[in-house]
mmCIF file of C-alpha atoms in Angstrom:
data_model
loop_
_atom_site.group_PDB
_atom_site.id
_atom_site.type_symbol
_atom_site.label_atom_id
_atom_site.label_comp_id
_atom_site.label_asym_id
_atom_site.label_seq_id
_atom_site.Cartn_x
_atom_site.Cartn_y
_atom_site.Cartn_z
ATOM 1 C CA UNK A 1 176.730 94.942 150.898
ATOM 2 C CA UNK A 2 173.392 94.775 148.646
ATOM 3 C CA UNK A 3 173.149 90.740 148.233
ATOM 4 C CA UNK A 4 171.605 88.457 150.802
ATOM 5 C CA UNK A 5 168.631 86.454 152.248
ATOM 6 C CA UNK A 6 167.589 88.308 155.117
ATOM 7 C CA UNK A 7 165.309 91.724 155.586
ATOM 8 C CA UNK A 8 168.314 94.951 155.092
ATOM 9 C CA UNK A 9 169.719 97.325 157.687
ATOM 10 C CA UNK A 10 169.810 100.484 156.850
ATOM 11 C CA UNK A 11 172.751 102.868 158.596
ATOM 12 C CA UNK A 12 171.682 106.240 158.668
ATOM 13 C CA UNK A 13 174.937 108.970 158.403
ATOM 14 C CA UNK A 14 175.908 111.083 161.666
ATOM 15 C CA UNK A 15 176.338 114.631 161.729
ATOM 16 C CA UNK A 16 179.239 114.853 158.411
ATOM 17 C CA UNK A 17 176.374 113.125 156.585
ATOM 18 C CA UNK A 18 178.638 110.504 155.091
ATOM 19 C CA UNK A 19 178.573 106.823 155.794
ATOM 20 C CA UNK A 20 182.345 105.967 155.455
ATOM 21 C CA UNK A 21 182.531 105.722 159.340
ATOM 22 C CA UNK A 22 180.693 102.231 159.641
ATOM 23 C CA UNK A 23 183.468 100.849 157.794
ATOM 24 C CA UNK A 24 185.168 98.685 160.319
ATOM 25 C CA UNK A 25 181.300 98.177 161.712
ATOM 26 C CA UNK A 26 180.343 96.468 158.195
ATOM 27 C CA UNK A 27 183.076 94.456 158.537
ATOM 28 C CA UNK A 28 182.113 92.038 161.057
ATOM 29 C CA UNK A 29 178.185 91.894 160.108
ATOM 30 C CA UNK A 30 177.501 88.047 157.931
ATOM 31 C CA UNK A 31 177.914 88.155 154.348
ATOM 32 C CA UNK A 32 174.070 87.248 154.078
ATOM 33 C CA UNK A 33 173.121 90.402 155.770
ATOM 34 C CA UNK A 34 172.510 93.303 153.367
ATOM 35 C CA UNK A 35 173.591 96.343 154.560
ATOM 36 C CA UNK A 36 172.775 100.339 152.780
ATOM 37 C CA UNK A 37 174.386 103.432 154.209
ATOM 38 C CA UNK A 38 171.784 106.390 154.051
ATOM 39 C CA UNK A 39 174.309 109.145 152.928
ATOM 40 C CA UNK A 40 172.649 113.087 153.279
ATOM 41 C CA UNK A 41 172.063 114.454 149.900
ATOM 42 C CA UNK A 42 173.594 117.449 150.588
ATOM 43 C CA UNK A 43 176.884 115.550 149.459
ATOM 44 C CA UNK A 44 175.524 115.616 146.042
ATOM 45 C CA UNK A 45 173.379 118.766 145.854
ATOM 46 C CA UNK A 46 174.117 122.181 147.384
ATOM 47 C CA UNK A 47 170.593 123.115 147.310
ATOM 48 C CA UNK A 48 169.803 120.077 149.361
ATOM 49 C CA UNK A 49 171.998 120.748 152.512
ATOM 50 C CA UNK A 50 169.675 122.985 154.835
ATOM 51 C CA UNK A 51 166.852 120.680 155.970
ATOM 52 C CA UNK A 52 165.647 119.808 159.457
ATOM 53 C CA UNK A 53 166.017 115.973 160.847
ATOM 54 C CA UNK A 54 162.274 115.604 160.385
ATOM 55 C CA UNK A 55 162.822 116.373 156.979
ATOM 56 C CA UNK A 56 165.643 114.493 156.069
ATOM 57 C CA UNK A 57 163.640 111.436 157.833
ATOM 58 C CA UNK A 58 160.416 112.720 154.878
ATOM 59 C CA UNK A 59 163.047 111.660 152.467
ATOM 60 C CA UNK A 60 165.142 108.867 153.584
ATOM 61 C CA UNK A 61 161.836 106.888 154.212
ATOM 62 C CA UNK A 62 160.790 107.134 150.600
ATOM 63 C CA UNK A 63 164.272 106.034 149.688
ATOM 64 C CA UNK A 64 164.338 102.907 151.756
ATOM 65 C CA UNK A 65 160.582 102.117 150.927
ATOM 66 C CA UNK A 66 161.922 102.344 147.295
ATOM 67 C CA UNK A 67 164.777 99.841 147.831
ATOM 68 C CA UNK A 68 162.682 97.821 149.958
ATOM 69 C CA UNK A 69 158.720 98.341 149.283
ATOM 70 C CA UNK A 70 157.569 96.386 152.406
ATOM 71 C CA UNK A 71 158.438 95.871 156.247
ATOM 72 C CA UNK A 72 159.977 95.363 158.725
ATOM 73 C CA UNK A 73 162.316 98.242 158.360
ATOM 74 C CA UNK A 74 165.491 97.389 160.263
ATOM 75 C CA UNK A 75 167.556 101.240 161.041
ATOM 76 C CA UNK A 76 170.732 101.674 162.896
ATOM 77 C CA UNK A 77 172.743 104.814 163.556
ATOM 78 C CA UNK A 78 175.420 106.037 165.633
ATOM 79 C CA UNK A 79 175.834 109.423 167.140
ATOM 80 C CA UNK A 80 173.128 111.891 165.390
ATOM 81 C CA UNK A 81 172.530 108.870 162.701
ATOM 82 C CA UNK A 82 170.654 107.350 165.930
ATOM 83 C CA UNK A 83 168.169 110.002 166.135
ATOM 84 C CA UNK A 84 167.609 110.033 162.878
ATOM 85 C CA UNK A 85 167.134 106.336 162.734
ATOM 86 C CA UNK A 86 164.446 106.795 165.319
ATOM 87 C CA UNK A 87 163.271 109.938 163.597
ATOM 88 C CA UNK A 88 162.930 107.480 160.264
ATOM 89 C CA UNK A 89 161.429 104.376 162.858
ATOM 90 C CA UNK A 90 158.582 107.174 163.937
ATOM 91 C CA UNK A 91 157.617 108.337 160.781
ATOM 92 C CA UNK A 92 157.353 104.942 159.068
ATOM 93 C CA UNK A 93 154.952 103.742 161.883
ATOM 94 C CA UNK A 94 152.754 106.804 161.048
ATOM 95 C CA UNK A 95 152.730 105.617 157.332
ATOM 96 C CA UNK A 96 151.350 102.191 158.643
ATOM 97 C CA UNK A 97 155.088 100.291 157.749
ATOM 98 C CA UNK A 98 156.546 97.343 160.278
ATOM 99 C CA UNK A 99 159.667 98.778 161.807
ATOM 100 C CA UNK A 100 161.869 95.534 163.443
ATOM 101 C CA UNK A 101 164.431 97.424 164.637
ATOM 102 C CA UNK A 102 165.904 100.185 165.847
ATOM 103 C CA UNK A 103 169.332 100.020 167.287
ATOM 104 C CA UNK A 104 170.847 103.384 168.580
ATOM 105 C CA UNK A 105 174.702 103.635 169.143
ATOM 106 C CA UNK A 106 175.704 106.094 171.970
ATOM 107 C CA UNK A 107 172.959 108.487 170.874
ATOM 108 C CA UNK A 108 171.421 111.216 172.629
ATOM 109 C CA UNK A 109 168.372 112.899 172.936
ATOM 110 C CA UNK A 110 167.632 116.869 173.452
ATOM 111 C CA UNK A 111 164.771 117.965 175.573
ATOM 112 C CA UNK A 112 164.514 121.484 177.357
ATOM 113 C CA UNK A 113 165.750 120.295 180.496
ATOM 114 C CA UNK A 114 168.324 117.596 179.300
ATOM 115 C CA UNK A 115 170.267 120.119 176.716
ATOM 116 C CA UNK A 116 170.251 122.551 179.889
ATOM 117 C CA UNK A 117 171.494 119.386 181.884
ATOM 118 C CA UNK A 118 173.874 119.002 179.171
ATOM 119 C CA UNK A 119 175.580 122.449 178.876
ATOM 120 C CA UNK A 120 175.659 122.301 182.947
ATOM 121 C CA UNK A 121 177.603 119.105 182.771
ATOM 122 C CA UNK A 122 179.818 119.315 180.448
ATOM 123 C CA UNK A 123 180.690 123.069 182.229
ATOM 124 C CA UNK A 124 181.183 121.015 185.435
ATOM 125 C CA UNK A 125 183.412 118.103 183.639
ATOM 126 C CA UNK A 126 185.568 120.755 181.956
ATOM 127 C CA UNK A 127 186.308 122.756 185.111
ATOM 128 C CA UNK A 128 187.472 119.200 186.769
ATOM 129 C CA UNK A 129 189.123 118.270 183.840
ATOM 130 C CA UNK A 130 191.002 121.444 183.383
ATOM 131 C CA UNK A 131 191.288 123.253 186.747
ATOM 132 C CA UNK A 132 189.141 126.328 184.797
ATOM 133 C CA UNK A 133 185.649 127.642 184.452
ATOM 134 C CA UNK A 134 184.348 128.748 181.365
ATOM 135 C CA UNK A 135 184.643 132.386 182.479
ATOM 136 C CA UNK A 136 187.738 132.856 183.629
ATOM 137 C CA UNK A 137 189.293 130.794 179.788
ATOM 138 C CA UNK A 138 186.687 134.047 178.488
ATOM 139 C CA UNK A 139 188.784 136.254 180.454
ATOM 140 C CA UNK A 140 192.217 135.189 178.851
ATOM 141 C CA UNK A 141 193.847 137.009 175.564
ATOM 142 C CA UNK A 142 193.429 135.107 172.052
ATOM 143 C CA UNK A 143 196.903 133.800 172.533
ATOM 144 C CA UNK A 144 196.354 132.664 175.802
ATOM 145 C CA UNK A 145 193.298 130.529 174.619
ATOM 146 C CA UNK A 146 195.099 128.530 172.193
ATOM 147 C CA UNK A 147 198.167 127.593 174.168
ATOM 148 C CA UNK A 148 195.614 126.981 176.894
ATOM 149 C CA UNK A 149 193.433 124.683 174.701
ATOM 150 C CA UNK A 150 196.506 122.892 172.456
ATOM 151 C CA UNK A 151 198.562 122.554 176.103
ATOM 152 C CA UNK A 152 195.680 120.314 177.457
ATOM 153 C CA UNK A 153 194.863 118.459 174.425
ATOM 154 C CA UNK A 154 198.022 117.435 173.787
ATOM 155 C CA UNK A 155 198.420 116.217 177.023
ATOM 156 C CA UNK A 156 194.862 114.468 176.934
ATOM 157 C CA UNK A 157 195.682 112.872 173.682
ATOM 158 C CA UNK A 158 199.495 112.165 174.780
ATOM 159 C CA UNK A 159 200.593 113.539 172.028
ATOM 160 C CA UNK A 160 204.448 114.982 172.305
ATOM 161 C CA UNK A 161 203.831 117.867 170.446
ATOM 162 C CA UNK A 162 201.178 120.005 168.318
ATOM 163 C CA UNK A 163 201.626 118.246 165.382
ATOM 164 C CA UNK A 164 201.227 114.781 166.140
ATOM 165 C CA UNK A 165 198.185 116.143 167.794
ATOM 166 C CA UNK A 166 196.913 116.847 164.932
ATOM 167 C CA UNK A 167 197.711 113.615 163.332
ATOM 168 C CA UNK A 168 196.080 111.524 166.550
ATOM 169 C CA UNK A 169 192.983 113.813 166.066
ATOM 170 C CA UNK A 170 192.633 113.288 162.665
ATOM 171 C CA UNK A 171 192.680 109.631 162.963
ATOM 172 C CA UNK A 172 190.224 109.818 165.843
ATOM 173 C CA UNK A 173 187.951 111.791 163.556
ATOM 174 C CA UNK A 174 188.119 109.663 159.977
ATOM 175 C CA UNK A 175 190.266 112.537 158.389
ATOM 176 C CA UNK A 176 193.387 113.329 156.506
ATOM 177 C CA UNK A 177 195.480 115.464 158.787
ATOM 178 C CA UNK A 178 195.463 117.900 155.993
ATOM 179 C CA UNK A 179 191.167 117.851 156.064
ATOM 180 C CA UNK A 180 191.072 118.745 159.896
ATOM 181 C CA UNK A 181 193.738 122.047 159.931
ATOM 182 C CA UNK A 182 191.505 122.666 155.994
ATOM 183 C CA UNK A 183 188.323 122.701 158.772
ATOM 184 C CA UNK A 184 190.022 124.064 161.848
ATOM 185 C CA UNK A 185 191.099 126.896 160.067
ATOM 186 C CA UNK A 186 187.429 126.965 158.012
ATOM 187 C CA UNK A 187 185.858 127.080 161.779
ATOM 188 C CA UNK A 188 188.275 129.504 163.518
ATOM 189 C CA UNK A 189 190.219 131.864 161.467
ATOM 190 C CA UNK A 190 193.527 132.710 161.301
ATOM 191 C CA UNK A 191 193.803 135.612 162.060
ATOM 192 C CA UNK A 192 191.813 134.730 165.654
ATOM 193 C CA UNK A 193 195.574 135.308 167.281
ATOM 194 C CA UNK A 194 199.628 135.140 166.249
ATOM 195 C CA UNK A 195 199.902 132.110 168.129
ATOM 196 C CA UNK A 196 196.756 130.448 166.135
ATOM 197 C CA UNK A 197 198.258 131.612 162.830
ATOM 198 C CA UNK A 198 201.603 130.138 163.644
ATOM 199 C CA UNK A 199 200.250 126.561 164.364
ATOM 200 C CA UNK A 200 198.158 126.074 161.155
ATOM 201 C CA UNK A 201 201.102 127.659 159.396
ATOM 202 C CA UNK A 202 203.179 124.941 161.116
ATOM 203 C CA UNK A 203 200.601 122.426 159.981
ATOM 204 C CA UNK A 204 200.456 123.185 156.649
ATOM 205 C CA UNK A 205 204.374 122.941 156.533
ATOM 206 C CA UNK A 206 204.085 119.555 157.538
ATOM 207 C CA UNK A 207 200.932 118.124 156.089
ATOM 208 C CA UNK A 208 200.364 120.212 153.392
ATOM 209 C CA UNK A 209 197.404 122.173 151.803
ATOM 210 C CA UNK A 210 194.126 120.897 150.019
ATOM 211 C CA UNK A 211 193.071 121.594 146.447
ATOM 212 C CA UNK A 212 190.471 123.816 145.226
ATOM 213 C CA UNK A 213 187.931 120.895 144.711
ATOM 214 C CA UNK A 214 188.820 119.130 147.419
ATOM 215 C CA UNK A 215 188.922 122.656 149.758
ATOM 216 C CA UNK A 216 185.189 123.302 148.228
ATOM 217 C CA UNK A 217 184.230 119.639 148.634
ATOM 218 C CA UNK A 218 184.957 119.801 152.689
ATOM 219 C CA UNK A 219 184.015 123.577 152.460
ATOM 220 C CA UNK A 220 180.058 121.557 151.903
ATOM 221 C CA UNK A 221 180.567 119.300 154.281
ATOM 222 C CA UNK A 222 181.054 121.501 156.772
ATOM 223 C CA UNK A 223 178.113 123.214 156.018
ATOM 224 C CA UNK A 224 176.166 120.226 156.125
ATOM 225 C CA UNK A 225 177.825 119.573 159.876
ATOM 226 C CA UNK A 226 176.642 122.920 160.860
ATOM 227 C CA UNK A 227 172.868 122.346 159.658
ATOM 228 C CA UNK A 228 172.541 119.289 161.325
ATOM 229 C CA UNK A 229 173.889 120.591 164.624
ATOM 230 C CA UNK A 230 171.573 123.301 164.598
ATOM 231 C CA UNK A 231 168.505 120.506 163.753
ATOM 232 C CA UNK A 232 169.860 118.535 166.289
ATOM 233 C CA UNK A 233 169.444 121.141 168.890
ATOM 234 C CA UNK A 234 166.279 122.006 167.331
ATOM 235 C CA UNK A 235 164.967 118.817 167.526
ATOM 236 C CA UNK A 236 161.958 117.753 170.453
ATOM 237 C CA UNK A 237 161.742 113.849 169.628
ATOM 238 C CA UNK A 238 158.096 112.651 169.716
ATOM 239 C CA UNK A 239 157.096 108.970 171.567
ATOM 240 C CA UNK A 240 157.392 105.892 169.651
ATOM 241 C CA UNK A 241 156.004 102.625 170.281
ATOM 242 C CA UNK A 242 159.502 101.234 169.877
ATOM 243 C CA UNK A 243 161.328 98.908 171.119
ATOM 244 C CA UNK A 244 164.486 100.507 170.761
ATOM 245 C CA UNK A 245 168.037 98.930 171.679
ATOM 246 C CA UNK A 246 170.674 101.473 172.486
ATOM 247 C CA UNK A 247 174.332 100.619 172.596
ATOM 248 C CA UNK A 248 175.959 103.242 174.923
ATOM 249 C CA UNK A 249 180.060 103.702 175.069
ATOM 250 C CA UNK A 250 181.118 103.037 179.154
ATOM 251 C CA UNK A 251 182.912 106.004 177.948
ATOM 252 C CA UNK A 252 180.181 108.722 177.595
ATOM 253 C CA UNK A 253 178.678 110.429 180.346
ATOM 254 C CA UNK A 254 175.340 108.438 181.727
ATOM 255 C CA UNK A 255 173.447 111.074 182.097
ATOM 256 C CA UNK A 256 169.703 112.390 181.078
ATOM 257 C CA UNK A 257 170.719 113.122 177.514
ATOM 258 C CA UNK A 258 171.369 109.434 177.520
ATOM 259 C CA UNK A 259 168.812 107.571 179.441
ATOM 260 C CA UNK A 260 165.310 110.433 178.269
ATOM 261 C CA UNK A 261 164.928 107.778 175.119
ATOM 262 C CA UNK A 262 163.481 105.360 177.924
ATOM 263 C CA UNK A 263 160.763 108.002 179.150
ATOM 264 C CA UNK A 264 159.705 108.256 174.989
ATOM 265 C CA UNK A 265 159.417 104.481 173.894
ATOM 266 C CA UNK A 266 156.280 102.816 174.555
ATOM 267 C CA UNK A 267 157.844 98.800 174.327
ATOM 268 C CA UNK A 268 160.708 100.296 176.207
ATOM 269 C CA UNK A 269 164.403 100.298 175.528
ATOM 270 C CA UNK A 270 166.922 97.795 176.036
ATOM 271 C CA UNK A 271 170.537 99.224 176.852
ATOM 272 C CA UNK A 272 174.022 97.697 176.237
ATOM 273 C CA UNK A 273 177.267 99.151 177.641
ATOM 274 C CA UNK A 274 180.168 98.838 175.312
ATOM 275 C CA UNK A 275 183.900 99.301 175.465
ATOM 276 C CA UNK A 276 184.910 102.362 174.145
ATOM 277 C CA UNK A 277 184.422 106.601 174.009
ATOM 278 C CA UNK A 278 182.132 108.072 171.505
ATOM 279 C CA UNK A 279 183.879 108.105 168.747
ATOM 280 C CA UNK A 280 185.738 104.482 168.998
ATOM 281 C CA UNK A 281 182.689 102.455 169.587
ATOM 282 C CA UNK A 282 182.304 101.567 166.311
ATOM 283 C CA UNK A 283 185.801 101.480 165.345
ATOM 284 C CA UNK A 284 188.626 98.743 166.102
ATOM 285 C CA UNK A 285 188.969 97.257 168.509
ATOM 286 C CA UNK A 286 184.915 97.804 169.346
ATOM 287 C CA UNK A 287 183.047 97.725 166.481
ATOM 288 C CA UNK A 288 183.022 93.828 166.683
ATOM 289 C CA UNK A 289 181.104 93.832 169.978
ATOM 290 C CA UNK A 290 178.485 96.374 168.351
ATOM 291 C CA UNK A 291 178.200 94.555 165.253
ATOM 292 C CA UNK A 292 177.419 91.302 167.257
ATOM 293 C CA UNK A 293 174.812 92.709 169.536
ATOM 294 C CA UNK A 294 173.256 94.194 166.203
ATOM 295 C CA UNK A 295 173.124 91.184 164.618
ATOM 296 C CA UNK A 296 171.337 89.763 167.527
ATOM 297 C CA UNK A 297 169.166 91.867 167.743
ATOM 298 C CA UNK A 298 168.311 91.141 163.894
ATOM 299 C CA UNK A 299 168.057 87.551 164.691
ATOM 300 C CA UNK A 300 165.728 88.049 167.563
ATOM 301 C CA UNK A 301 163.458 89.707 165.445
ATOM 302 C CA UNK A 302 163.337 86.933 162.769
ATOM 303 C CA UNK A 303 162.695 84.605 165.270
ATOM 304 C CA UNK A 304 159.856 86.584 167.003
ATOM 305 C CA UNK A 305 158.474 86.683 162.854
ATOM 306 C CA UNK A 306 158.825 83.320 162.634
ATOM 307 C CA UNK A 307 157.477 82.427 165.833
ATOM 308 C CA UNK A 308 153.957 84.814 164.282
ATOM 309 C CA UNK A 309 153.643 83.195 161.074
ATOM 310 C CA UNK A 310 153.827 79.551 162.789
#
């Protein structure tokens, strides 16, 4: 949505480094707000797909600055596209540029101490959840693993069997059915067990099988996923002056991950709590609610312009 009156938000991509997923967000946003999606090169150019957030950040903000040559910068982002958002707010600051806004949806942040929080929560949620610590799943054969795993996700999902599993968790994830058992089988072999080989085979059966461009055009993707995971968890955020608003799914654990932003922004952070789990925030039936507190956070800014010019 180029076209429009007022200063344009930027949405920076999450971790698959494509933008399609704020399409129901877009939606609901004014037709006199512009809107860009910051897509990750790497979709266009192998050689561009191993960089580090800070780097990625380098580049977007001379590709924003280029659409838009002067302040304020208004950046949104859900999941990883958060951090870089903030990543992008930080570095423009440094550069001497007006940043307006920064709006954060259900984004975390990775110290020391909150990615060891993190690994020690979600080890605690998945023994309550499943009735199983992490070592004793270790301790069970191949096969054993992947009834264990499809058993409980089907019944998480309530799915009635494997394969509309499949098609509830490619819908949950933006993909063909065909794309997730292409990147199942692209993260875990099959020849990891019989019983793993026999459920993508079953998969295949009834979804089908990519192409060769389409097979090499996920194939990238994927590898794009895996670099930004591993900046991610690389990644020590500096302090900002800020503000920063952060929309957080009631869904998602509250925990340090979630709330560190607060100890990092100098103008603090102001936190809404919105209906949905990570990954349905910004899709129906949510993505209305996060669009509107966006855009109100937009007009609050114009108004606190206005207010400084007067």
């Amino acid at each position: 949505q180029p076209h429009g009156s007022r200063p344009p938000l930027f949405l920076l991509h999450a971790v698959d480094g494509n933008v399609a997923v704020y399409m129901d967000l877009v939606r609901h946003f004014d037709h006199d707000q512009p809107i860009f999606g910051v897509q990750h090169p790497g979709l266009v150019e192998a050689s561009e797909v191993e960089r580090s957030l800070e780097e990625l950040a380098t580049r977007y903000a001379s590709v924003i600055r280029a659409v838009q040559p002067q302040g304020p910068y208004m950046l949104a982002g859900w999941s990883l596209g958060g951090v870089l958002a903030y990543e992008l707010a930080r570095q423009l600051e440094e550069q001497g540029c007006d940043v307006g806004l920064v709006a954060m949806i259900d984004s975390r942040v990775w110290t020391d101490e909150t990615a060891a929080q993190a690994d020690a929560d979600s080890r605690r949620r998945a023994e309550q959840q499943f009735g199983f610590t992490v070592e004793t799943f270790m301790q069970l054969s191949p096969d054993e693993q992947v009834t264990f795993v499809l058993d409980r996700a089907q019944a998480a999902a309530g799915a009635d069997d494997e394969m509309t599993l499949v098609k509830k968790l490619a819908d949950e994830s933006g993909l063909a059915s065909d794309q997730l058992l292409f990147l199942l089988e692209a993260t875990i072999p099959a020849d990891y067990s019989p019983q793993w080989a026999e459920f993508l085979s079953r998969g295949r059966q009834r979804y089908g099988t990519l192409d060769d461009q389409r097979q090499r055009q996920l194939h990238q993707q994927q590898q794009i996923v895996q670099n930004l995971m591993k900046g991610l968890s690389e990644y020590r955020p500096q302090p900002h002056r800020g503000p920063l608003v952060h929309l957080r799914a009631n869904e998602s654990p509250d925990d340090a991950a979630a709330s560190a932003w607060d100890q990092l922004v100098e103008l603090g952070v102001t936190t809404h709590v919105c209906a949905g789990h990570h990954f349905s925030i910004i899709r129906e039936p949510h993505a209305g609610d996060v669009a509107s507190i966006i855009e109100s956070s937009l007009a609050a800014r114009s108004i606190h312009d206005s207010g400084a010019m007067a």
